[in-house]
XYZ file of N, CA and C in Angstrom:
339
model
N -9.866 -12.782 11.790
C -10.162 -12.388 10.423
C -9.062 -12.890 9.490
N -9.468 -13.328 8.316
C -8.528 -13.723 7.283
C -8.172 -12.498 6.454
N -6.873 -12.359 6.147
C -6.433 -11.184 5.394
C -5.802 -11.604 4.073
N -6.077 -10.825 3.041
C -5.500 -11.062 1.718
C -5.089 -9.716 1.125
N -3.982 -9.730 0.395
C -3.554 -8.533 -0.322
C -4.309 -8.480 -1.645
N -5.208 -7.527 -1.765
C -5.984 -7.338 -2.986
C -5.086 -6.745 -4.066
N -4.201 -5.841 -3.652
C -3.301 -5.142 -4.579
C -2.010 -4.831 -3.835
N -0.888 -4.998 -4.529
C 0.406 -4.609 -3.974
C 1.315 -4.180 -5.117
N 2.022 -3.063 -4.909
C 2.976 -2.602 -5.903
C 4.025 -1.737 -5.216
N 5.250 -1.795 -5.728
C 6.350 -0.980 -5.227
C 6.627 0.150 -6.204
N 6.925 1.327 -5.663
C 7.231 2.505 -6.465
C 8.495 3.173 -5.936
N 9.186 3.884 -6.820
C 10.267 4.748 -6.355
C 9.637 5.817 -5.464
N 10.374 6.244 -4.465
C 9.832 7.202 -3.506
C 10.978 7.900 -2.789
N 10.639 8.931 -2.044
C 11.592 9.617 -1.172
C 10.954 9.812 0.187
N 11.705 9.465 1.209
C 11.239 9.673 2.574
C 12.449 9.527 3.499
N 12.473 10.309 4.538
C 13.457 10.092 5.596
C 12.670 9.846 6.864
N 12.937 8.692 7.487
C 12.177 8.295 8.661
C 13.131 7.631 9.643
N 13.045 8.018 10.896
C 13.954 7.513 11.931
C 15.421 7.684 11.531
N 15.716 8.806 10.879
C 17.090 9.102 10.493
C 17.619 8.284 9.336
N 16.748 7.582 8.606
C 17.169 6.710 7.500
C 16.455 7.127 6.226
N 17.225 7.308 5.160
C 16.659 7.631 3.842
C 15.951 6.402 3.284
N 14.777 6.628 2.709
C 13.990 5.577 2.059
C 13.819 5.984 0.607
N 14.040 5.030 -0.301
C 14.004 5.328 -1.732
C 12.876 4.614 -2.471
N 12.044 3.873 -1.723
C 10.939 3.132 -2.345
C 9.767 3.056 -1.370
N 8.603 2.772 -1.937
C 7.400 2.614 -1.120
C 6.595 1.421 -1.620
N 6.056 0.679 -0.678
C 5.105 -0.388 -0.989
C 3.713 0.188 -0.762
N 2.848 0.044 -1.753
C 1.463 0.496 -1.638
C 0.600 -0.758 -1.698
N -0.309 -0.874 -0.733
C -1.045 -2.110 -0.548
C -2.510 -1.825 -0.254
N -3.402 -2.620 -0.843
C -4.811 -2.642 -0.462
C -5.055 -4.031 0.101
N -5.371 -4.104 1.393
C -5.583 -5.385 2.066
C -7.043 -5.519 2.470
N -7.560 -6.738 2.352
C -8.926 -7.043 2.771
C -8.860 -8.054 3.910
N -9.578 -7.771 4.982
C -9.684 -8.698 6.102
C -11.158 -9.019 6.301
N -11.483 -10.316 6.327
C -12.888 -10.686 6.447
C -13.063 -11.821 7.440
N -14.261 -11.867 7.992
C -14.618 -12.926 8.919
C -15.924 -12.592 9.610
N -16.679 -13.619 9.941
C -17.934 -13.477 10.658
C -18.890 -12.481 10.000
N -18.917 -12.490 8.662
C -19.851 -11.641 7.926
C -19.438 -10.187 7.803
N -18.202 -9.879 8.178
C -17.696 -8.503 8.118
C -16.512 -8.450 7.158
N -16.297 -7.288 6.548
C -15.158 -7.058 5.652
C -14.564 -5.693 5.960
N -13.236 -5.635 5.974
C -12.542 -4.367 6.190
C -11.432 -4.262 5.138
N -11.357 -3.101 4.501
C -10.291 -2.824 3.530
C -9.405 -1.727 4.095
N -8.096 -1.926 3.978
C -7.130 -0.926 4.413
C -6.162 -0.615 3.288
N -5.807 0.648 3.164
C -4.700 1.056 2.301
C -3.510 1.224 3.222
N -2.367 0.666 2.822
C -1.138 0.780 3.609
C -0.010 1.283 2.720
N 0.819 2.116 3.308
C 2.020 2.600 2.631
C 3.196 2.341 3.557
N 4.244 1.717 3.018
C 5.469 1.462 3.774
C 6.651 1.964 2.955
N 7.402 2.892 3.513
C 8.629 3.347 2.870
C 9.772 2.454 3.333
N 10.659 2.086 2.398
C 11.788 1.230 2.758
C 13.041 1.676 2.012
N 14.244 1.283 2.517
C 15.500 1.829 1.988
C 15.740 1.617 0.493
N 15.587 0.402 -0.025
C 15.834 0.097 -1.440
C 17.147 0.728 -1.907
N 18.222 0.369 -1.211
C 19.537 0.943 -1.517
C 20.163 0.406 -2.794
N 19.721 -0.749 -3.259
C 20.172 -1.250 -4.551
C 18.981 -1.901 -5.259
N 19.079 -2.089 -6.580
C 17.924 -2.569 -7.360
C 17.362 -3.926 -6.918
N 18.145 -4.729 -6.205
C 17.683 -6.049 -5.765
C 17.129 -6.038 -4.342
N 17.212 -4.910 -3.661
C 16.822 -4.815 -2.250
C 15.358 -4.409 -2.113
N 14.504 -5.396 -1.820
C 13.087 -5.130 -1.599
C 12.683 -5.494 -0.169
N 13.635 -5.414 0.765
C 13.351 -5.705 2.172
C 12.578 -4.533 2.769
N 11.293 -4.745 2.988
C 10.429 -3.691 3.510
C 10.662 -3.563 5.009
N 10.982 -2.353 5.440
C 11.121 -2.080 6.869
C 9.791 -1.519 7.351
N 9.287 -2.044 8.446
C 7.928 -1.734 8.859
C 7.836 -0.549 9.813
N 8.940 0.150 10.041
C 8.874 1.298 10.950
C 8.308 2.541 10.272
N 8.374 2.616 8.959
C 7.865 3.782 8.223
C 6.588 3.384 7.497
N 5.587 2.964 8.262
C 4.338 2.480 7.682
C 3.159 3.255 8.264
N 2.168 3.488 7.413
C 0.910 4.096 7.853
C -0.224 3.363 7.143
N -1.375 3.310 7.807
C -2.534 2.610 7.252
C -3.799 3.429 7.473
N -4.750 3.232 6.562
C -6.045 3.910 6.659
C -7.133 2.924 6.253
N -8.136 2.760 7.095
C -9.278 1.927 6.758
C -10.157 2.710 5.783
N -10.417 2.098 4.618
C -11.215 2.774 3.595
C -12.626 2.184 3.471
N -12.846 1.023 4.079
C -14.182 0.442 4.158
C -14.207 -0.541 5.308
N -15.278 -0.505 6.096
C -15.446 -1.439 7.206
C -16.942 -1.647 7.406
N -17.431 -2.849 7.131
C -18.857 -3.079 7.278
C -19.240 -4.527 7.038
N -20.518 -4.774 6.979
C -21.028 -6.114 6.723
C -20.792 -6.479 5.272
N -20.578 -7.755 5.045
C -20.431 -8.235 3.681
C -19.221 -9.130 3.513
N -18.852 -9.302 2.261
C -17.694 -10.111 1.898
C -16.986 -9.424 0.747
N -15.907 -10.030 0.288
C -15.165 -9.418 -0.821
C -16.072 -9.220 -2.018
N -15.874 -8.077 -2.665
C -16.682 -7.727 -3.820
C -15.779 -7.122 -4.883
N -15.781 -7.707 -6.065
C -14.974 -7.174 -7.177
C -15.384 -5.741 -7.500
N -16.681 -5.474 -7.445
C -17.192 -4.134 -7.734
C -16.651 -3.125 -6.705
N -16.718 -3.466 -5.426
C -16.212 -2.585 -4.369
C -14.696 -2.397 -4.503
N -13.991 -3.489 -4.773
C -12.536 -3.412 -4.903
C -12.131 -2.539 -6.082
N -12.887 -2.584 -7.161
C -12.596 -1.736 -8.319
C -12.693 -0.257 -7.927
N -13.731 0.103 -7.181
C -13.911 1.483 -6.724
C -12.774 1.880 -5.779
N -12.422 0.993 -4.849
C -11.350 1.300 -3.903
C -10.003 1.471 -4.612
N -9.758 0.650 -5.631
C -8.505 0.769 -6.384
C -8.445 2.060 -7.191
N -9.606 2.547 -7.636
C -9.630 3.820 -8.365
C -9.209 4.980 -7.463
N -9.443 4.855 -6.159
C -9.131 5.921 -5.206
C -7.895 5.641 -4.354
N -7.159 4.570 -4.668
C -6.050 4.178 -3.791
C -4.945 5.235 -3.736
N -4.701 5.903 -4.835
C -3.628 6.909 -4.839
C -3.943 8.075 -3.911
N -5.195 8.479 -3.843
C -5.588 9.572 -2.956
C -5.312 9.199 -1.501
N -5.735 8.002 -1.108
C -5.498 7.536 0.261
C -4.004 7.356 0.515
N -3.279 6.786 -0.448
C -1.844 6.562 -0.288
C -1.083 7.885 -0.166
N -1.517 8.895 -0.902
C -0.884 10.218 -0.807
C -1.052 10.804 0.600
N -2.253 10.658 1.174
C -2.470 11.139 2.547
C -1.532 10.433 3.521
N -1.399 9.130 3.357
C -0.525 8.356 4.231
C 0.937 8.740 4.039
N 1.344 8.905 2.782
C 2.726 9.310 2.494
C 3.008 10.673 3.118
N 2.078 11.605 2.985
C 2.239 12.935 3.588
C 2.399 12.832 5.098
N 1.640 11.941 5.734
C 1.725 11.796 7.195
C 3.082 11.278 7.644
N 3.782 10.599 6.734
C 5.122 10.085 7.037
C 6.226 11.002 6.512
N 5.835 12.076 5.853
C 6.818 13.000 5.290
C 7.461 12.497 4.017
N 6.754 11.658 3.265
C 7.325 11.065 2.066
C 6.569 11.403 0.801
N 7.181 11.039 -0.325
C 6.606 11.246 -1.655
C 6.707 9.946 -2.432
N 5.612 9.566 -3.084
C 5.593 8.382 -3.938
C 5.622 8.849 -5.386
N 6.506 8.252 -6.193
C 6.606 8.583 -7.614
C 5.801 7.556 -8.408
N 4.534 7.878 -8.630
C 3.603 6.957 -9.281
C 4.036 6.594 -10.694
N 4.769 7.460 -11.347
C 5.215 7.201 -12.722
C 6.491 6.356 -12.769
N 6.963 5.889 -11.592
C 8.171 5.060 -11.530
C 7.916 3.778 -10.732
N 7.099 2.870 -11.267
C 6.879 1.598 -10.570
C 8.150 0.753 -10.600
N 8.407 0.046 -9.505
C 9.589 -0.827 -9.423
C 9.258 -2.262 -9.780
N 7.971 -2.629 -9.650
C 7.478 -3.958 -10.069
C 6.082 -3.752 -10.640
N 5.621 -4.745 -11.366
C 4.249 -4.735 -11.873
C 3.288 -4.917 -10.694
N 2.100 -4.412 -10.834
C 1.079 -4.566 -9.795
C 0.753 -6.053 -9.626
N 0.547 -6.446 -8.370
C 0.143 -7.812 -8.039
C -1.250 -7.776 -7.439
N -2.114 -8.620 -7.955
C -3.492 -8.668 -7.486
C -3.773 -10.040 -6.890
N -4.506 -10.058 -5.765
C -4.792 -11.334 -5.117
C -6.246 -11.548 -4.876
């Protein structure tokens, strides 16, 4: 399957995972397609972000949730609906990792692909 990041953005956050404080989170909506099938996943990764230039995402504090899996291909209409609900899914994932995402404190502008 080919994968593309439909949406990606970094936010200030708080999480302690594997004994390490994390001060930022990457929130991602990824689409994987192939052979007439499409799958969308929301992913949250907490990372240290110890200084303003440090965007090295550590993948040990990551959780993912499939939000759509079925026949078809990428759809702007479907992606719009999924993006409207991304915070709800991301909050569930953040909770599962023991973290908090500060939605009102983005660290970069949203990137769409």
